[in-house]
Amino acid sequence: MAVQYANQVDWHDGEHLMHNALKVPYFDNPTSPFLTPYAARFLPNAPLLALGTIDDVGRPWTTILGGEAGFARPLGQSNVGIRTMVVPEFDPVIKALFGSDNGNASVPLDFKNRLVAGLAIDLATRSRIKLAGKMVAGALDCALDEITDSPKATEVQMVIRVEQSLGNCPKYLNKKQIIPTLPEPALVSDTLPLPPEAIDLLTRADFFFISSIHGTLRMGNNYRGGPPGFVRIAENDRSATTLVYPEYSGNRFYQSLGNLRTDPKAGIVIPDLDSGDVLYVTGTTEILIGKDAAALLPRSNLAVKVHIVESRFIRRGLTFRAVPGEPSPYNPPVRFLATERASPDAQNANNRVIYAKLIKKELLTTSIGRFRFSVSDAEAAARWKPGQYVALAFEDELASGYSHMRDDDPSSLNDDLVRTFTVSSSIHSNLPDDEFEITIRNVGKVTSFLFRQNIRANLEIPLMGVSGTFTIHQPKEEVIPFVAGGIGITPLLAHLPQLDLGRIRLFWAIRAKDIGLAIDTFERFPRLGKSTMVYIPGGADELETKPRLEEHGAQTFPRRMLPSDIQGQDGLSSTWYICAGTEMRQAVVSWLSGKEVVYEDFNY
C-alpha cells in the first residue's frame, strides 16, 4: 500500500520575497514535514550537530554539539534523541533551553516546545541534513568542578520532535576530520567590542553556523563556508561591531535569507577547530543585493551584514577538535571590503591568489578544444595527479558587476562562475612542471568565453585548487576496461603515459562530429587505437573519417554502444572505469552487475 504525505511545506513570505528579488523561477519547496528516512539514517553517522534556539528575550543563538558519531539518533515518530557533553555555564543555547540555575535540571514546563533548529553535519564526507522542530524533553547536570569550583562539561540529554528536514548540497563544505576532546572552558569576554583573540579567530575562520527565525513557528539553521577570512570585520569599536560575509551561489532556496528578510535577528557560532576556542554572537542583519552588495563587498551580488548586539568568546570551550582536510574546490578568493582595498596591507600571504595563464589553444573539432595554462606559483598550487581536476574562477571576467537584476540572464546573479575541468595532460608528459592542459567542450558561458580567447590577450584566471580522486590502477598482467562517453576520455588521457597501452580495453562512444578528438588521441598515443572500440551513432554518411580511425587499428561501429558490447568480455579485470554523462553512466553500470565500477561523481 502506498503512503502519501498530505502536509506540504510551503514557501513562506520571506522566501517568496527573496525568490522574487533574485528572479528565481517557482519550484516546490523540497523540505519534508517530518524526519525523512534518509535523515534518520544519516543522523547516527554525523559527528556534529549545530543547534539553534531563542533566548528569553527573543534572540536566536547557535551552538555546536557532539564530537563523535552516534550522539544523535532517531527515536521513531520523527523524534530525535541527543546525548552528549556540553558546557552549560557558557553555552547560550543550553542556557536558553535549561535556564541559568546550577544543579540538576530538566526542561522547565514553560521551556517545552521551544523552537529549535539543527544541522547534522559530517565535514569529512561533505554531508549535511537540516532539521527543525521543537524541544520536547531534556535533562542536564549543571554541576561545578569539585576541585576548581569552575564550570565543567557535563552530560545533556534532549528529545527533539522534528517537524521539517532537508538534505543540502556539499558545496563550500571544507573537509575536516572531527576528533572528540574534553573541554577546558574559560570565559575570555562577554562584552563588546570583540577581544583580539576573537578577531584572530574570525580572520582564520573558514566556516560558521547561523540560526534564523520566521515568526513563532519556523526556525532554521545552516552552514556558511568559504576560504579562511571570508568573514570580514567592518567595525569593532565602542560604537559598533559589524561583520560582513558573501552569500555564494547555492541551491537558490534562500531559506536562511528568507527568514532574515522578515525577521533580521540571527545567532552565529564560529569555532576554532585547532584550539577549541569558540565565539558566540547574536545580532541583527541586513541583506545586501546587487549594487548594494558590490559597494560594500566588491564582486559580490549578495552579502549579509551582521550587527552584533551580544557576544561571548570562550577559550577551549569546544568538545572536539579537527584535522583539516581538503578545502572546497568551489571556494572563490576572499572578497575584501571596499574600505580594505585602500590599504596596502589588506592582502597577505595567506590570501595570495594563484593564477593560471592561458598560453595555448588548439581546436580539435568545431566544439572541442585543448587549452594549455601556465601557473603563477606551481608549488603553492600543488602538483596535480592524473584524474584530478582544477577549479578556475571566472568571476572577474564574466560577473554581472553592479547589476541588481538581469532579465536577459537572471541566473547570472546566482552563479559564482567557478568551474572545474579535468586535467587532460600528464605529469609524465613533455610539459614543464608549471603547465597543465584541459580538453573541453564548448557548452556554456565559461567555455564559450575560453573558446573566444586570443592567446595574445594574456588571459589570467584565479586557480582555486586541484582535487579529485579518480585514479586508474593497472595491476600486473590485468587488462583494464575503460568506458568513455565523448569528452569523458579526458581522465584517461592524463593516465595514459604511465599505463601499458597493450593492457587497456577502451570502449568509446563518440558523435561523428567529434571524431577529430579520437583521431588526435590516437595520433598522440599510437598504440591505443589497437585497444579501442569506437561507437559512432548516426548514419553511414557521417562516417567519412572511419578509414582514418581504422588506420590506427581501432574497431569502429556505426551505432550506439549496446549491453552486448560490454557484457561477456573475457580476459578483463573485474574493475571497470567509467567517465560519461549521467544517462550513459547509469546504463553501463546496470550492464555491469556484479562488477566493481569506478567513476567520478562530483555532483555540485
Coordinates of C-alpha atoms in Angstrom, one line a residue:
M1 CA 0.0 0.0 0.0
A2 CA 1.4 3.4 -1.0
V3 CA 1.8 6.1 1.7
Q4 CA 1.0 9.7 0.8
Y5 CA 2.1 12.6 3.0
A6 CA -0.6 15.3 2.7
N7 CA 1.3 18.0 4.6
Q8 CA 3.4 20.0 2.3
V9 CA 5.9 22.6 3.5
D10 CA 5.1 25.8 1.5
W11 CA 7.5 28.7 1.0
H12 CA 6.8 31.5 3.5
D13 CA 6.5 35.2 2.6
G14 CA 10.2 35.9 3.3
E15 CA 11.3 33.2 1.0
H16 CA 9.0 34.4 -1.7
L17 CA 10.4 37.9 -1.3
M18 CA 14.0 36.6 -1.8
H19 CA 13.0 34.5 -4.8
N20 CA 11.3 37.4 -6.4
A21 CA 14.2 39.8 -5.7
L22 CA 16.7 37.3 -7.3
K23 CA 14.4 36.2 -10.2
V24 CA 14.2 32.6 -9.1
P25 CA 11.6 30.7 -11.1
Y26 CA 9.0 29.0 -8.9
F27 CA 9.6 25.4 -7.8
D28 CA 8.1 23.4 -4.9
N29 CA 9.7 23.6 -1.5
P30 CA 11.7 20.3 -1.2
T31 CA 11.5 20.4 2.7
S32 CA 9.8 17.4 4.2
P33 CA 7.4 17.9 7.2
F34 CA 8.9 15.0 9.1
L35 CA 12.2 13.3 9.7
T36 CA 12.9 11.6 6.3
P37 CA 14.3 8.0 6.2
Y38 CA 17.5 9.4 4.7
A39 CA 17.9 11.9 7.5
A40 CA 17.2 9.2 10.1
R41 CA 19.9 7.0 8.5
F42 CA 22.4 9.9 8.4
L43 CA 22.0 11.2 11.9
P44 CA 23.9 8.4 13.7
N45 CA 26.8 8.9 11.4
A46 CA 27.1 12.7 11.9
P47 CA 29.8 13.7 14.4
L48 CA 28.4 17.2 14.8
L49 CA 25.1 18.9 15.2
A50 CA 24.8 22.7 15.1
L51 CA 21.7 23.6 17.2
G52 CA 19.9 26.9 17.5
T53 CA 17.2 28.2 19.7
I54 CA 15.7 31.5 21.0
D55 CA 16.5 33.1 24.4
D56 CA 14.0 34.6 26.8
V57 CA 14.1 38.0 25.0
G58 CA 13.6 36.5 21.6
R59 CA 17.2 36.5 20.3
P60 CA 18.5 33.4 18.4
W61 CA 21.7 31.8 19.4
T62 CA 23.7 28.8 17.9
T63 CA 25.9 26.2 19.4
I64 CA 27.7 23.1 18.2
L65 CA 27.1 19.7 19.9
G66 CA 28.9 16.4 19.6
G67 CA 32.4 15.3 18.7
E68 CA 31.9 11.7 17.5
A69 CA 29.2 9.9 15.6
G70 CA 26.4 8.3 17.5
F71 CA 25.5 11.0 19.9
A72 CA 22.3 11.9 18.0
R73 CA 19.9 9.1 17.0
P74 CA 16.3 8.8 15.6
L75 CA 13.8 7.6 18.2
G76 CA 10.9 7.0 15.9
Q77 CA 7.8 9.1 15.1
S78 CA 10.1 11.9 13.9
N79 CA 11.7 12.3 17.3
V80 CA 15.5 12.6 17.7
G81 CA 17.4 11.8 20.9
I82 CA 20.7 13.7 21.7
R83 CA 23.1 12.6 24.4
T84 CA 26.4 14.5 24.6
M85 CA 28.8 16.7 26.7
V86 CA 28.2 20.4 27.0
V87 CA 29.5 23.4 29.0
P88 CA 26.2 24.8 30.4
E89 CA 27.7 27.8 32.1
F90 CA 29.0 29.3 28.8
D91 CA 26.8 27.8 26.2
P92 CA 24.0 30.3 25.3
V93 CA 21.8 27.6 23.7
I94 CA 21.9 25.3 26.7
K95 CA 21.3 28.2 29.0
A96 CA 18.2 29.2 26.9
L97 CA 16.8 25.7 26.9
F98 CA 17.5 24.8 30.6
G99 CA 17.7 28.1 32.4
S100 CA 20.7 29.6 34.3
D101 CA 20.4 27.9 37.7
N102 CA 23.1 25.4 38.7
G103 CA 22.2 22.0 39.9
N104 CA 20.5 19.1 38.2
A105 CA 17.9 20.5 35.8
S106 CA 15.3 19.1 33.5
V107 CA 13.4 21.2 30.9
P108 CA 11.1 23.7 32.7
L109 CA 7.5 23.4 31.7
D110 CA 7.5 26.8 30.1
F111 CA 10.5 25.9 28.0
K112 CA 9.0 22.8 26.5
N113 CA 8.1 23.0 22.8
R114 CA 10.6 25.8 22.4
L115 CA 11.6 26.3 18.7
V116 CA 14.9 24.6 17.8
A117 CA 16.7 24.1 14.5
G118 CA 19.7 21.9 13.8
L119 CA 22.2 21.0 11.1
A120 CA 23.6 17.5 11.4
I121 CA 26.9 17.5 9.5
D122 CA 29.8 15.3 8.6
L123 CA 32.6 17.5 7.2
A124 CA 34.7 14.5 6.3
T125 CA 32.2 13.5 3.7
R126 CA 30.7 16.9 3.0
S127 CA 27.2 15.7 4.0
R128 CA 24.6 17.7 6.0
I129 CA 20.9 17.5 6.9
K130 CA 18.8 20.4 8.1
L131 CA 16.3 19.7 10.9
A132 CA 13.8 22.0 12.6
G133 CA 11.2 21.4 15.2
K134 CA 10.6 21.7 19.0
M135 CA 12.4 20.7 22.1
V136 CA 10.0 18.3 24.0
A137 CA 12.2 16.9 26.8
G138 CA 15.6 17.1 28.3
A139 CA 17.8 16.7 31.4
L140 CA 21.1 18.3 32.4
D141 CA 23.5 18.1 35.3
C142 CA 24.8 21.7 35.8
A143 CA 27.5 20.8 38.4
L144 CA 30.7 22.7 39.1
D145 CA 34.2 21.1 39.2
E146 CA 34.7 19.9 42.7
I147 CA 38.4 20.9 42.8
T148 CA 38.5 24.3 40.9
D149 CA 34.8 25.3 41.5
S150 CA 34.7 26.3 37.8
P151 CA 32.2 25.3 35.2
K152 CA 32.8 21.9 33.8
A153 CA 31.5 19.8 30.9
T154 CA 28.6 17.6 31.8
E155 CA 26.1 15.4 30.0
V156 CA 22.9 16.7 28.4
Q157 CA 20.0 14.6 27.1
M158 CA 17.4 16.1 24.8
V159 CA 14.5 14.9 22.7
I160 CA 13.6 17.0 19.7
R161 CA 10.4 16.5 17.7
V162 CA 11.4 17.1 14.0
E163 CA 8.8 18.9 12.0
Q164 CA 11.0 19.7 9.0
S165 CA 14.0 18.1 7.4
L166 CA 16.0 18.7 4.2
G167 CA 19.3 17.4 2.7
N168 CA 21.7 20.1 1.5
C169 CA 24.4 20.0 -1.2
P170 CA 28.1 19.7 -0.3
K171 CA 29.1 23.0 -2.0
Y172 CA 31.5 25.2 0.1
L173 CA 32.0 22.5 2.8
N174 CA 35.7 22.3 3.7
K175 CA 36.6 18.8 4.7
K176 CA 37.6 18.1 8.3
Q177 CA 38.1 15.0 10.4
I178 CA 36.4 15.6 13.8
I179 CA 38.1 14.3 17.0
P180 CA 36.3 14.3 20.4
T181 CA 38.2 16.3 23.1
L182 CA 37.4 17.2 26.7
P183 CA 36.9 21.0 27.0
E184 CA 38.7 23.2 29.5
P185 CA 36.4 26.2 29.3
A186 CA 37.4 29.7 30.3
L187 CA 35.4 32.9 29.6
V188 CA 37.6 35.5 27.9
S189 CA 35.0 38.1 27.1
D190 CA 31.2 38.6 27.1
T191 CA 31.3 42.3 26.1
L192 CA 31.8 44.3 23.0
P193 CA 33.9 45.2 21.1
L194 CA 35.3 41.7 20.4
P195 CA 38.6 40.9 22.1
P196 CA 41.8 40.4 20.0
E197 CA 41.6 36.6 20.3
A198 CA 38.1 36.7 18.7
I199 CA 39.3 38.9 15.9
D200 CA 42.1 36.5 15.2
L201 CA 39.7 33.6 15.1
L202 CA 37.5 35.5 12.6
T203 CA 40.4 36.2 10.3
R204 CA 41.2 32.4 10.1
A205 CA 37.6 31.0 10.2
D206 CA 36.5 29.1 7.0
F207 CA 33.0 28.3 8.2
F208 CA 30.3 29.1 10.7
F209 CA 26.7 28.1 11.6
I210 CA 23.8 30.6 11.6
S211 CA 20.3 30.3 13.1
S212 CA 17.4 32.4 11.9
I213 CA 13.7 32.6 12.7
H214 CA 10.4 33.3 10.9
G215 CA 7.5 34.2 13.2
T216 CA 6.8 31.9 16.1
L217 CA 6.5 28.7 14.1
R218 CA 9.7 28.3 12.0
M219 CA 13.4 28.3 12.7
G220 CA 16.3 27.4 10.5
N221 CA 20.0 26.6 10.9
N222 CA 22.6 26.2 8.3
Y223 CA 26.3 26.3 7.4
R224 CA 28.3 29.0 5.7
G225 CA 31.8 28.3 4.4
G226 CA 34.5 29.7 2.2
P227 CA 38.2 30.3 2.2
P228 CA 39.8 31.4 5.5
G229 CA 39.0 35.0 6.1
F230 CA 35.8 35.0 4.0
V231 CA 34.0 36.7 7.0
R232 CA 35.2 40.4 7.0
I233 CA 35.2 42.7 10.1
A234 CA 33.6 46.0 9.1
E235 CA 33.6 47.6 12.5
N236 CA 34.8 46.7 16.0
D237 CA 34.9 49.6 18.4
R238 CA 32.8 51.0 21.2
S239 CA 30.2 52.3 18.8
A240 CA 29.5 49.2 16.8
T241 CA 30.7 45.7 16.0
T242 CA 29.8 44.6 12.4
L243 CA 30.7 41.5 10.4
V244 CA 30.1 41.1 6.6
Y245 CA 30.1 37.8 4.6
P246 CA 29.3 37.0 1.0
E247 CA 26.4 34.7 0.1
Y248 CA 27.8 32.5 -2.6
S249 CA 25.7 30.8 -5.2
G250 CA 23.9 27.7 -4.0
N251 CA 20.7 25.8 -4.3
R252 CA 18.6 29.0 -4.6
F253 CA 16.2 28.0 -1.8
Y254 CA 17.2 31.1 0.2
Q255 CA 15.6 29.7 3.3
S256 CA 18.0 31.4 5.8
L257 CA 17.8 34.7 3.9
G258 CA 14.1 34.3 3.7
N259 CA 13.9 34.1 7.4
L260 CA 16.2 37.1 7.8
R261 CA 14.1 39.0 5.2
T262 CA 11.1 39.0 7.6
D263 CA 13.0 38.8 10.9
P264 CA 16.6 40.2 10.8
K265 CA 17.7 38.6 14.0
A266 CA 20.4 35.9 13.7
G267 CA 22.6 33.8 16.0
I268 CA 26.0 32.7 14.8
V269 CA 28.7 30.4 16.2
I270 CA 32.3 30.5 14.9
P271 CA 34.5 27.6 16.1
D272 CA 38.3 27.3 16.1
L273 CA 38.9 23.6 15.5
D274 CA 42.6 23.9 16.2
S275 CA 42.4 25.4 19.7
G276 CA 38.9 24.6 20.7
D277 CA 38.0 28.3 21.2
V278 CA 34.5 29.4 20.2
L279 CA 32.8 32.7 19.5
Y280 CA 29.1 33.0 20.0
V281 CA 27.3 36.1 18.7
T282 CA 23.7 37.3 18.3
G283 CA 22.5 40.4 16.5
T284 CA 20.6 41.8 13.6
T285 CA 21.3 41.5 9.9
E286 CA 21.0 43.4 6.6
I287 CA 20.7 41.6 3.3
L288 CA 22.5 43.4 0.5
I289 CA 21.6 42.7 -3.1
G290 CA 23.3 43.8 -6.4
K291 CA 24.9 47.2 -6.3
D292 CA 24.4 47.5 -2.5
A293 CA 26.4 44.3 -2.0
A294 CA 29.1 45.2 -4.5
A295 CA 29.5 48.7 -3.0
L296 CA 30.4 47.1 0.4
L297 CA 32.0 43.9 -0.8
P298 CA 33.2 44.3 -4.3
R299 CA 32.5 41.5 -6.8
S300 CA 29.5 40.3 -4.7
N301 CA 25.9 40.2 -5.9
L302 CA 24.6 39.1 -2.5
A303 CA 26.0 39.7 1.0
V304 CA 24.9 39.9 4.6
K305 CA 25.9 42.5 7.2
V306 CA 25.7 41.3 10.8
H307 CA 25.3 44.0 13.6
I308 CA 26.4 42.2 16.8
V309 CA 24.5 43.1 19.9
E310 CA 25.9 40.5 22.3
S311 CA 28.8 38.0 22.2
R312 CA 30.8 35.6 24.3
F313 CA 34.2 34.3 23.5
I314 CA 35.2 31.1 25.3
R315 CA 38.7 29.7 25.3
R316 CA 38.8 25.9 24.8
G317 CA 35.1 25.6 25.1
L318 CA 34.5 23.0 22.3
T319 CA 34.1 19.3 23.0
F320 CA 36.0 18.4 19.8
R321 CA 38.9 19.4 17.5
A322 CA 39.5 18.7 13.9
V323 CA 42.2 17.6 11.4
P324 CA 41.9 19.9 8.4
G325 CA 41.3 18.2 5.0
E326 CA 40.6 19.3 1.5
P327 CA 39.0 22.8 1.1
S328 CA 36.0 23.0 -1.2
P329 CA 37.2 23.5 -4.8
Y330 CA 34.3 25.9 -5.2
N331 CA 35.7 28.4 -2.7
P332 CA 36.3 31.7 -4.5
P333 CA 39.1 34.0 -3.4
V334 CA 38.5 36.2 -0.3
R335 CA 36.4 39.2 -1.1
F336 CA 37.7 42.2 0.7
L337 CA 35.6 45.1 1.9
A338 CA 35.8 48.2 -0.3
T339 CA 37.5 50.0 2.6
E340 CA 40.1 47.4 2.9
R341 CA 41.2 47.7 -0.7
A342 CA 42.5 51.1 0.1
S343 CA 45.0 49.7 2.4
P344 CA 48.2 48.0 1.0
D345 CA 48.2 45.6 4.0
A346 CA 44.7 44.3 3.1
Q347 CA 46.1 41.2 1.5
N348 CA 48.7 39.0 2.9
A349 CA 50.5 35.8 2.1
N350 CA 47.6 33.7 3.5
N351 CA 45.2 35.2 0.9
R352 CA 47.6 35.1 -2.1
V353 CA 45.8 34.3 -5.3
I354 CA 47.4 31.9 -7.7
Y355 CA 46.7 32.5 -11.4
A356 CA 46.5 30.2 -14.4
K357 CA 47.6 32.0 -17.6
L358 CA 46.2 30.8 -21.0
I359 CA 49.2 30.2 -23.2
K360 CA 47.9 27.9 -26.0
K361 CA 44.6 26.9 -27.7
E362 CA 44.0 24.1 -30.1
L363 CA 40.6 23.4 -31.7
L364 CA 40.2 19.7 -32.2
T365 CA 36.7 19.9 -33.6
T366 CA 34.1 22.6 -34.0
S367 CA 33.1 22.3 -30.4
I368 CA 36.1 20.6 -28.6
G369 CA 39.4 22.3 -27.8
R370 CA 42.6 21.8 -25.8
F371 CA 43.8 24.7 -23.7
R372 CA 47.2 25.0 -22.0
F373 CA 47.8 27.1 -18.9
S374 CA 50.9 28.1 -17.0
V375 CA 50.6 28.5 -13.2
S376 CA 52.0 31.6 -11.4
D377 CA 53.0 29.6 -8.4
A378 CA 53.2 25.9 -9.2
E379 CA 54.5 24.9 -5.7
A380 CA 51.6 26.8 -3.9
A381 CA 49.1 25.3 -6.3
A382 CA 50.3 21.8 -5.5
R383 CA 51.1 19.2 -8.1
W384 CA 48.2 17.6 -9.8
K385 CA 47.8 13.9 -10.3
P386 CA 46.2 12.0 -13.2
G387 CA 42.4 12.0 -12.9
Q388 CA 42.2 15.2 -10.9
Y389 CA 40.5 18.4 -11.8
V390 CA 41.4 22.1 -11.5
A391 CA 38.9 24.7 -10.2
L392 CA 39.1 28.0 -12.0
A393 CA 37.3 31.2 -11.1
F394 CA 36.0 33.3 -14.0
E395 CA 34.1 35.9 -11.9
D396 CA 36.4 38.8 -12.6
E397 CA 35.9 38.2 -16.4
L398 CA 32.3 37.3 -16.5
A399 CA 30.4 38.5 -13.4
S400 CA 27.5 40.8 -13.9
G401 CA 29.1 43.5 -11.8
Y402 CA 26.7 46.0 -10.3
S403 CA 23.6 44.6 -11.9
H404 CA 20.8 44.2 -9.4
M405 CA 18.7 42.1 -11.7
R406 CA 19.2 40.9 -15.3
D407 CA 16.1 40.0 -17.1
D408 CA 18.1 38.7 -20.0
D409 CA 20.2 36.4 -17.8
P410 CA 18.7 36.1 -14.3
S411 CA 20.9 33.0 -13.4
S412 CA 24.0 35.3 -13.6
L413 CA 23.1 36.6 -10.2
N414 CA 23.3 33.1 -8.8
D415 CA 26.5 31.9 -10.4
D416 CA 29.9 32.3 -8.8
L417 CA 31.5 31.4 -12.1
V418 CA 33.8 28.8 -10.6
R419 CA 34.2 25.8 -12.9
T420 CA 36.1 22.5 -12.6
F421 CA 37.9 20.9 -15.5
T422 CA 39.6 17.5 -15.6
V423 CA 43.3 17.9 -16.3
S424 CA 44.0 16.0 -19.5
S425 CA 47.8 16.4 -19.5
S426 CA 50.1 14.1 -17.6
I427 CA 52.9 14.8 -15.1
H428 CA 54.9 12.4 -17.3
S429 CA 54.3 14.5 -20.5
N430 CA 56.8 16.9 -22.0
L431 CA 55.1 19.9 -20.4
P432 CA 57.0 22.0 -17.8
D433 CA 56.0 21.4 -14.1
D434 CA 54.1 24.7 -14.0
E435 CA 51.9 23.9 -17.0
F436 CA 48.8 21.8 -17.5
E437 CA 46.1 21.2 -20.2
I438 CA 42.4 20.8 -20.2
T439 CA 40.4 19.3 -23.0
I440 CA 36.8 20.7 -23.0
R441 CA 33.6 21.0 -25.0
N442 CA 32.1 24.4 -25.7
V443 CA 28.8 24.1 -23.8
G444 CA 28.1 27.3 -21.8
K445 CA 29.1 30.8 -20.7
V446 CA 32.6 29.9 -19.3
T447 CA 33.7 27.5 -22.0
S448 CA 32.4 29.8 -24.7
F449 CA 34.5 32.6 -23.2
L450 CA 37.6 30.4 -23.4
F451 CA 36.9 29.4 -27.0
R452 CA 36.7 33.1 -27.9
Q453 CA 40.0 34.0 -26.3
N454 CA 43.0 35.2 -28.3
I455 CA 46.3 33.9 -26.8
R456 CA 47.8 37.3 -27.2
A457 CA 45.3 38.7 -24.7
N458 CA 47.3 37.1 -21.9
L459 CA 44.2 35.9 -20.0
E460 CA 44.9 35.1 -16.3
I461 CA 42.3 33.2 -14.3
P462 CA 42.5 32.6 -10.5
L463 CA 43.2 28.9 -9.8
M464 CA 41.2 27.8 -6.8
G465 CA 42.8 24.5 -6.3
V466 CA 43.3 20.9 -7.5
S467 CA 41.3 18.0 -6.3
G468 CA 39.7 14.7 -7.2
T469 CA 40.4 11.0 -6.6
F470 CA 39.7 9.3 -10.0
T471 CA 42.7 7.1 -10.2
I472 CA 43.2 4.2 -12.6
H473 CA 45.1 1.2 -11.2
Q474 CA 46.6 -1.3 -13.5
P475 CA 47.6 -4.4 -11.6
K476 CA 50.3 -6.6 -13.1
E477 CA 49.1 -8.6 -16.1
E478 CA 45.5 -7.4 -15.9
V479 CA 43.7 -5.7 -18.8
I480 CA 41.8 -2.6 -17.6
P481 CA 38.4 -1.8 -19.2
F482 CA 37.5 1.9 -19.6
V483 CA 34.2 3.2 -20.9
A484 CA 34.2 6.8 -22.2
G485 CA 31.4 9.0 -23.4
G486 CA 32.7 11.7 -25.8
I487 CA 34.8 14.2 -23.8
G488 CA 34.8 11.6 -20.9
I489 CA 38.1 10.4 -22.3
T490 CA 39.9 13.2 -20.5
P491 CA 40.8 11.5 -17.2
L492 CA 42.2 8.5 -19.2
L493 CA 44.4 10.9 -21.3
A494 CA 46.2 12.0 -18.2
H495 CA 46.9 8.4 -17.1
L496 CA 48.0 7.0 -20.5
P497 CA 51.7 7.8 -20.3
Q498 CA 52.1 5.7 -17.2
L499 CA 49.9 2.8 -18.4
D500 CA 50.7 -0.3 -20.5
L501 CA 48.5 0.6 -23.5
G502 CA 48.5 -3.1 -24.6
R503 CA 46.6 -3.8 -21.4
I504 CA 43.9 -1.3 -21.9
R505 CA 40.5 -2.0 -23.4
L506 CA 38.7 1.2 -24.4
F507 CA 35.0 1.4 -25.2
W508 CA 34.5 4.9 -26.6
A509 CA 31.1 6.3 -27.6
I510 CA 31.5 9.5 -29.6
R511 CA 29.5 11.6 -32.0
A512 CA 30.5 11.7 -35.7
K513 CA 31.2 15.4 -35.5
D514 CA 33.7 14.8 -32.6
I515 CA 35.8 12.2 -34.4
G516 CA 38.6 14.8 -34.6
L517 CA 39.1 14.2 -30.8
A518 CA 39.5 10.5 -31.4
I519 CA 42.0 11.0 -34.3
D520 CA 44.0 13.4 -32.2
T521 CA 44.1 11.0 -29.3
F522 CA 45.3 8.1 -31.5
E523 CA 48.0 10.3 -33.1
R524 CA 49.3 11.3 -29.7
F525 CA 49.1 7.7 -28.3
P526 CA 49.6 5.4 -31.4
R527 CA 49.3 2.1 -29.5
L528 CA 45.9 3.0 -28.0
G529 CA 44.0 2.5 -31.3
K530 CA 44.5 -1.2 -31.3
S531 CA 42.9 -1.5 -27.9
T532 CA 39.9 0.7 -28.8
M533 CA 36.3 0.1 -29.9
V534 CA 34.7 3.3 -31.2
Y535 CA 30.9 3.5 -31.3
I536 CA 29.6 6.3 -33.6
P537 CA 25.8 6.7 -33.5
G538 CA 24.5 8.1 -36.8
G539 CA 24.1 7.2 -40.5
A540 CA 26.9 5.7 -42.6
D541 CA 27.2 9.0 -44.5
E542 CA 28.6 10.5 -41.3
L543 CA 31.5 8.0 -41.2
E544 CA 33.8 9.6 -43.8
T545 CA 36.5 9.5 -41.2
K546 CA 36.1 5.8 -40.4
P547 CA 39.2 4.8 -42.5
R548 CA 41.3 7.3 -40.6
L549 CA 40.3 5.6 -37.3
E550 CA 40.9 2.2 -38.7
E551 CA 44.4 3.3 -39.9
H552 CA 45.2 3.5 -36.1
G553 CA 43.9 0.0 -35.5
A554 CA 40.6 1.0 -33.9
Q555 CA 37.5 -1.1 -34.4
T556 CA 34.5 1.1 -35.4
F557 CA 30.8 0.5 -35.1
P558 CA 28.2 2.9 -36.8
R559 CA 25.7 2.6 -33.9
R560 CA 25.2 3.2 -30.2
M561 CA 27.0 1.1 -27.6
L562 CA 24.9 -1.9 -26.6
P563 CA 24.9 -4.1 -23.5
S564 CA 26.3 -7.0 -25.5
D565 CA 29.4 -4.9 -26.3
I566 CA 30.2 -4.7 -22.6
Q567 CA 28.8 -7.9 -21.1
G568 CA 30.7 -11.2 -21.5
Q569 CA 34.1 -9.6 -22.2
D570 CA 36.7 -12.3 -21.4
G571 CA 40.1 -11.6 -20.0
L572 CA 39.4 -8.2 -18.5
S573 CA 39.8 -7.0 -15.0
S574 CA 36.8 -7.2 -12.7
T575 CA 37.2 -3.5 -12.1
W576 CA 35.7 -1.2 -14.7
Y577 CA 36.3 2.5 -15.1
I578 CA 33.6 4.9 -16.5
C579 CA 33.6 8.6 -17.4
A580 CA 30.4 9.5 -19.2
G581 CA 27.3 11.6 -18.9
T582 CA 24.7 10.6 -16.3
E583 CA 22.4 8.7 -18.6
M584 CA 25.1 6.7 -20.3
R585 CA 26.9 6.0 -17.0
Q586 CA 23.7 4.7 -15.4
A587 CA 23.1 2.4 -18.3
V588 CA 26.6 1.0 -18.3
V589 CA 26.6 0.5 -14.6
S590 CA 23.4 -1.6 -15.0
W591 CA 25.1 -3.7 -17.6
L592 CA 28.0 -4.4 -15.3
S593 CA 26.0 -6.1 -12.5
G594 CA 28.5 -7.9 -10.2
K595 CA 31.5 -5.9 -11.3
E596 CA 33.3 -3.2 -9.4
V597 CA 32.7 0.1 -11.2
V598 CA 34.7 3.2 -10.5
Y599 CA 33.5 6.6 -11.8
E600 CA 33.8 10.2 -10.8
D601 CA 30.6 11.7 -9.4
F602 CA 31.4 15.3 -8.2
N603 CA 27.8 16.4 -8.2
Y604 CA 27.6 20.1 -7.1

